[in-house]
């Protein structure tokens, strides 16, 4: 028996989220991967995933693992998978890990990036990977608001109903906002994220950028632990799971843009 870890990239546009669901709900990334493995080696496995991304959310650094009796060498697994996978899912790397490794529970921190296209007319080539906001946004106010979210807090205000988390305390190491040619990127790095947390943070920051919320209000909104105080959930298609760490490496050692 081997515990195999995969690094996976996918365009979530055509999938009903990562986690396997009833067949009538539509295709999922997990269901697709498990189905391909069954075709390859005639073995049924269940994947554990680092992040249960929602319908339409993308990933460039998702991590999964599964236990298998198959003897395919690790360095051959990506090629075998990719020969049968649809073009919007790719296995980037595979390796064997200790049996106790779990893609979700063993993670030390994750990075999510959210893209906002801030231009009067939307770009047809960005429509699947960014949220089009035609109203000019005040970047400096958004950056000030984002900074106040960093640190260890109770993020219940920024958690949607329906999640399975027992506690709401998380550490947000960085919430950074950068702009390049009308494309605003919100980068969130933390030791864990609540259900829809990043998308609610982004929706609230956009309201700050529109002048509907002042940056000075954010600490009180956070402290209220009242979901109604935060604003709309940003659309799923602007979000990408970028990186998952399993060591004591610092996010700032890995990423120079933070």
Tab-separated table of C-alpha atoms in Angstrom, residues 14-258:
chain	number	residue	atom	x	y	z
A	14	UNK	CA	-17.136	23.234	-16.212
A	15	UNK	CA	-17.224	21.535	-12.803
A	16	UNK	CA	-19.697	21.528	-9.954
A	17	UNK	CA	-16.888	22.081	-7.457
A	18	UNK	CA	-14.075	19.767	-6.446
A	19	UNK	CA	-15.832	17.419	-4.036
A	20	UNK	CA	-17.688	14.434	-5.456
A	21	UNK	CA	-21.482	14.770	-5.369
A	22	UNK	CA	-24.488	12.898	-6.684
A	23	UNK	CA	-24.176	12.337	-10.412
A	24	UNK	CA	-27.210	14.491	-11.268
A	25	UNK	CA	-25.498	17.572	-9.748
A	26	UNK	CA	-22.935	17.578	-12.542
A	27	UNK	CA	-19.258	16.637	-12.975
A	28	UNK	CA	-16.767	17.318	-10.190
A	29	UNK	CA	-12.976	17.344	-10.198
A	30	UNK	CA	-12.772	14.641	-7.515
A	31	UNK	CA	-15.208	12.394	-9.344
A	32	UNK	CA	-13.291	12.852	-12.579
A	33	UNK	CA	-9.919	12.022	-10.988
A	34	UNK	CA	-11.262	8.965	-9.169
A	35	UNK	CA	-12.926	7.764	-12.356
A	36	UNK	CA	-9.716	8.083	-14.370
A	37	UNK	CA	-7.730	6.142	-11.750
A	38	UNK	CA	-10.320	3.356	-11.861
A	39	UNK	CA	-9.907	3.193	-15.636
A	40	UNK	CA	-6.116	3.119	-15.344
A	41	UNK	CA	-5.692	0.387	-12.721
A	42	UNK	CA	-9.193	-1.002	-12.067
A	43	UNK	CA	-9.098	0.220	-8.460
A	44	UNK	CA	-11.592	2.354	-6.567
A	45	UNK	CA	-10.000	5.028	-4.372
A	46	UNK	CA	-11.234	8.029	-2.394
A	47	UNK	CA	-9.261	11.240	-2.655
A	48	UNK	CA	-8.592	13.575	0.263
A	49	UNK	CA	-8.196	17.183	-0.857
A	50	UNK	CA	-6.461	20.256	0.569
A	51	UNK	CA	-9.366	22.555	-0.327
A	52	UNK	CA	-12.953	21.786	-1.309
A	53	UNK	CA	-13.207	24.443	-3.967
A	54	UNK	CA	-16.705	25.498	-5.014
A	55	UNK	CA	-18.308	25.331	-8.446
A	56	UNK	CA	-16.414	27.601	-10.823
A	57	UNK	CA	-13.355	28.048	-8.577
A	58	UNK	CA	-9.981	27.247	-10.139
A	59	UNK	CA	-6.721	25.802	-8.816
A	60	UNK	CA	-3.098	25.975	-9.871
A	61	UNK	CA	-1.820	24.235	-6.732
A	62	UNK	CA	-4.509	21.933	-5.353
A	63	UNK	CA	-3.140	18.915	-3.459
A	64	UNK	CA	-4.837	15.531	-3.034
A	65	UNK	CA	-3.804	12.146	-1.725
A	66	UNK	CA	-5.089	8.578	-1.877
A	67	UNK	CA	-4.021	5.113	-0.737
A	68	UNK	CA	-3.441	2.570	-3.474
A	69	UNK	CA	-2.208	-0.958	-4.118
A	70	UNK	CA	-1.332	-0.127	-7.735
A	71	UNK	CA	2.332	-0.358	-8.714
A	72	UNK	CA	2.607	2.476	-11.227
A	73	UNK	CA	5.865	4.346	-10.388
A	74	UNK	CA	5.253	7.817	-9.001
A	75	UNK	CA	7.078	9.533	-11.852
A	76	UNK	CA	4.776	7.804	-14.372
A	77	UNK	CA	1.510	8.712	-12.649
A	78	UNK	CA	1.135	12.272	-14.054
A	79	UNK	CA	1.598	11.050	-17.636
A	80	UNK	CA	-0.845	8.199	-17.117
A	81	UNK	CA	-3.490	10.488	-15.626
A	82	UNK	CA	-3.019	13.268	-18.177
A	83	UNK	CA	-3.367	10.879	-21.109
A	84	UNK	CA	-7.014	10.327	-20.124
A	85	UNK	CA	-7.997	13.516	-18.285
A	86	UNK	CA	-9.972	16.290	-19.986
A	87	UNK	CA	-7.841	19.251	-21.044
A	88	UNK	CA	-9.050	21.431	-18.157
A	89	UNK	CA	-7.483	19.190	-15.485
A	90	UNK	CA	-3.777	18.360	-15.224
A	91	UNK	CA	-1.659	16.405	-12.754
A	92	UNK	CA	1.517	18.431	-12.239
A	93	UNK	CA	3.398	16.137	-9.865
A	94	UNK	CA	3.078	12.887	-7.939
A	95	UNK	CA	5.047	11.459	-5.035
A	96	UNK	CA	4.726	8.892	-2.258
A	97	UNK	CA	4.191	10.300	1.235
A	98	UNK	CA	3.956	8.752	4.724
A	99	UNK	CA	0.755	6.840	5.393
A	100	UNK	CA	-0.405	9.398	7.991
A	101	UNK	CA	-0.248	12.276	5.484
A	102	UNK	CA	-3.622	13.868	4.707
A	103	UNK	CA	-3.882	16.621	2.114
A	104	UNK	CA	-6.251	18.691	4.249
A	105	UNK	CA	-5.228	17.991	7.848
A	106	UNK	CA	-1.471	18.055	7.196
A	107	UNK	CA	-1.475	21.479	5.511
A	108	UNK	CA	0.276	24.296	7.388
A	109	UNK	CA	-0.961	27.185	5.234
A	110	UNK	CA	-2.655	27.955	1.939
A	111	UNK	CA	-2.685	30.794	-0.562
A	112	UNK	CA	-5.736	31.913	-2.518
A	113	UNK	CA	-5.705	34.622	-5.193
A	114	UNK	CA	-8.778	36.511	-6.359
A	115	UNK	CA	-8.806	38.608	-9.534
A	116	UNK	CA	-10.998	41.648	-10.118
A	117	UNK	CA	-11.161	43.282	-13.538
A	118	UNK	CA	-11.714	46.959	-12.769
A	119	UNK	CA	-12.530	48.493	-16.131
A	120	UNK	CA	-15.625	50.010	-17.724
A	121	UNK	CA	-15.788	47.344	-20.445
A	122	UNK	CA	-15.061	43.732	-19.601
A	123	UNK	CA	-12.318	41.813	-21.386
A	124	UNK	CA	-13.752	38.730	-23.087
A	125	UNK	CA	-10.505	36.844	-22.379
A	126	UNK	CA	-10.669	37.502	-18.632
A	127	UNK	CA	-14.353	36.789	-18.069
A	128	UNK	CA	-13.867	33.220	-16.794
A	129	UNK	CA	-11.102	34.084	-14.341
A	130	UNK	CA	-11.970	37.479	-12.860
A	131	UNK	CA	-14.907	39.444	-11.436
A	132	UNK	CA	-15.765	42.380	-13.661
A	133	UNK	CA	-16.396	45.514	-11.562
A	134	UNK	CA	-16.989	48.501	-13.891
A	135	UNK	CA	-17.083	51.121	-11.100
A	136	UNK	CA	-13.629	52.620	-10.336
A	137	UNK	CA	-12.291	51.254	-7.038
A	138	UNK	CA	-10.196	53.144	-4.490
A	139	UNK	CA	-7.178	50.854	-4.206
A	140	UNK	CA	-5.581	52.650	-1.258
A	141	UNK	CA	-8.764	52.312	0.832
A	142	UNK	CA	-9.013	48.628	-0.059
A	143	UNK	CA	-5.392	48.084	0.946
A	144	UNK	CA	-5.960	49.804	4.285
A	145	UNK	CA	-9.018	47.647	4.954
A	146	UNK	CA	-7.202	44.464	3.938
A	147	UNK	CA	-4.324	45.221	6.297
A	148	UNK	CA	-6.692	45.365	9.272
A	149	UNK	CA	-7.803	41.765	8.580
A	150	UNK	CA	-4.314	40.341	8.996
A	151	UNK	CA	-3.443	38.435	12.158
A	152	UNK	CA	-5.300	35.895	14.290
A	153	UNK	CA	-8.998	36.700	14.617
A	154	UNK	CA	-12.422	35.165	14.960
A	155	UNK	CA	-13.570	35.316	11.314
A	156	UNK	CA	-17.199	34.337	11.927
A	157	UNK	CA	-18.275	37.581	10.206
A	158	UNK	CA	-16.644	36.289	7.020
A	159	UNK	CA	-17.980	32.715	7.128
A	160	UNK	CA	-21.016	31.638	5.125
A	161	UNK	CA	-23.652	29.333	6.553
A	162	UNK	CA	-23.273	25.686	5.619
A	163	UNK	CA	-19.639	25.139	6.561
A	164	UNK	CA	-18.546	22.326	8.851
A	165	UNK	CA	-15.954	24.227	10.923
A	166	UNK	CA	-16.308	23.923	14.688
A	167	UNK	CA	-14.286	27.070	15.459
A	168	UNK	CA	-13.911	30.368	13.629
A	169	UNK	CA	-10.447	31.448	14.728
A	170	UNK	CA	-7.931	31.572	11.902
A	171	UNK	CA	-4.632	33.316	11.242
A	172	UNK	CA	-4.514	35.425	8.097
A	173	UNK	CA	-0.802	35.958	7.521
A	174	UNK	CA	-1.325	38.300	4.624
A	175	UNK	CA	-4.196	39.989	2.810
A	176	UNK	CA	-2.476	41.901	0.036
A	177	UNK	CA	-3.943	43.889	-2.854
A	178	UNK	CA	-2.032	44.722	-6.024
A	179	UNK	CA	-3.063	46.185	-9.368
A	180	UNK	CA	-1.650	45.687	-12.843
A	181	UNK	CA	-3.356	47.175	-15.899
A	182	UNK	CA	-6.927	47.260	-14.533
A	183	UNK	CA	-6.556	43.807	-12.970
A	184	UNK	CA	-6.670	43.864	-9.174
A	185	UNK	CA	-5.408	40.797	-7.339
A	186	UNK	CA	-6.360	40.058	-3.733
A	187	UNK	CA	-3.968	37.503	-2.211
A	188	UNK	CA	-4.975	35.774	1.032
A	189	UNK	CA	-2.503	33.557	2.870
A	190	UNK	CA	-3.615	31.808	6.052
A	191	UNK	CA	-3.400	28.673	8.160
A	192	UNK	CA	-6.976	27.792	7.227
A	193	UNK	CA	-10.081	29.273	5.644
A	194	UNK	CA	-13.764	29.099	6.504
A	195	UNK	CA	-16.572	28.380	4.056
A	196	UNK	CA	-16.592	31.175	1.425
A	197	UNK	CA	-14.239	33.220	3.637
A	198	UNK	CA	-12.021	34.588	0.866
A	199	UNK	CA	-14.974	35.431	-1.375
A	200	UNK	CA	-16.753	37.284	1.457
A	201	UNK	CA	-13.557	39.186	2.275
A	202	UNK	CA	-13.226	40.180	-1.388
A	203	UNK	CA	-16.884	41.242	-1.617
A	204	UNK	CA	-16.436	43.428	1.466
A	205	UNK	CA	-13.188	44.936	0.159
A	206	UNK	CA	-14.885	45.814	-3.126
A	207	UNK	CA	-17.552	47.702	-1.167
A	208	UNK	CA	-14.734	49.558	0.570
A	209	UNK	CA	-13.308	50.393	-2.850
A	210	UNK	CA	-16.705	51.697	-3.958
A	211	UNK	CA	-16.925	53.942	-0.882
A	212	UNK	CA	-19.850	52.064	0.669
A	213	UNK	CA	-17.755	51.032	3.695
A	214	UNK	CA	-14.914	53.058	5.187
A	215	UNK	CA	-11.640	51.221	5.919
A	216	UNK	CA	-11.953	52.309	9.554
A	217	UNK	CA	-15.150	50.228	9.901
A	218	UNK	CA	-13.470	46.905	9.115
A	219	UNK	CA	-12.108	46.154	12.635
A	220	UNK	CA	-15.597	46.675	14.108
A	221	UNK	CA	-17.197	44.557	11.382
A	222	UNK	CA	-14.673	41.798	12.086
A	223	UNK	CA	-15.166	42.011	15.859
A	224	UNK	CA	-18.971	41.898	15.551
A	225	UNK	CA	-18.915	38.214	14.493
A	226	UNK	CA	-22.099	39.024	12.593
A	227	UNK	CA	-22.268	37.706	9.010
A	228	UNK	CA	-24.783	40.429	8.128
A	229	UNK	CA	-22.141	43.093	8.709
A	230	UNK	CA	-19.991	41.780	5.836
A	231	UNK	CA	-21.166	42.214	2.270
A	232	UNK	CA	-21.901	40.032	-0.735
A	233	UNK	CA	-19.985	36.903	-1.652
A	234	UNK	CA	-17.748	37.623	-4.631
A	235	UNK	CA	-18.396	35.379	-7.671
A	236	UNK	CA	-16.612	32.026	-7.631
A	237	UNK	CA	-14.886	32.306	-11.009
A	238	UNK	CA	-12.417	34.969	-9.832
A	239	UNK	CA	-10.889	32.670	-7.195
A	240	UNK	CA	-7.891	30.354	-7.550
A	241	UNK	CA	-6.297	28.040	-4.975
A	242	UNK	CA	-2.669	28.833	-5.699
A	243	UNK	CA	-0.508	27.005	-3.178
A	244	UNK	CA	-0.657	24.603	-0.235
A	245	UNK	CA	2.299	24.209	2.133
A	246	UNK	CA	3.142	21.131	4.206
A	247	UNK	CA	6.320	22.321	5.908
A	248	UNK	CA	7.469	25.039	8.283
A	249	UNK	CA	8.449	27.255	5.356
A	250	UNK	CA	7.302	30.845	5.637
A	251	UNK	CA	4.881	32.216	2.998
A	252	UNK	CA	7.241	35.155	2.640
A	253	UNK	CA	10.129	32.825	1.785
A	254	UNK	CA	8.067	31.163	-0.929
A	255	UNK	CA	6.454	34.286	-2.436
A	256	UNK	CA	8.334	37.544	-3.027
A	257	UNK	CA	5.107	39.391	-3.910
A	258	UNK	CA	3.728	39.216	-0.373
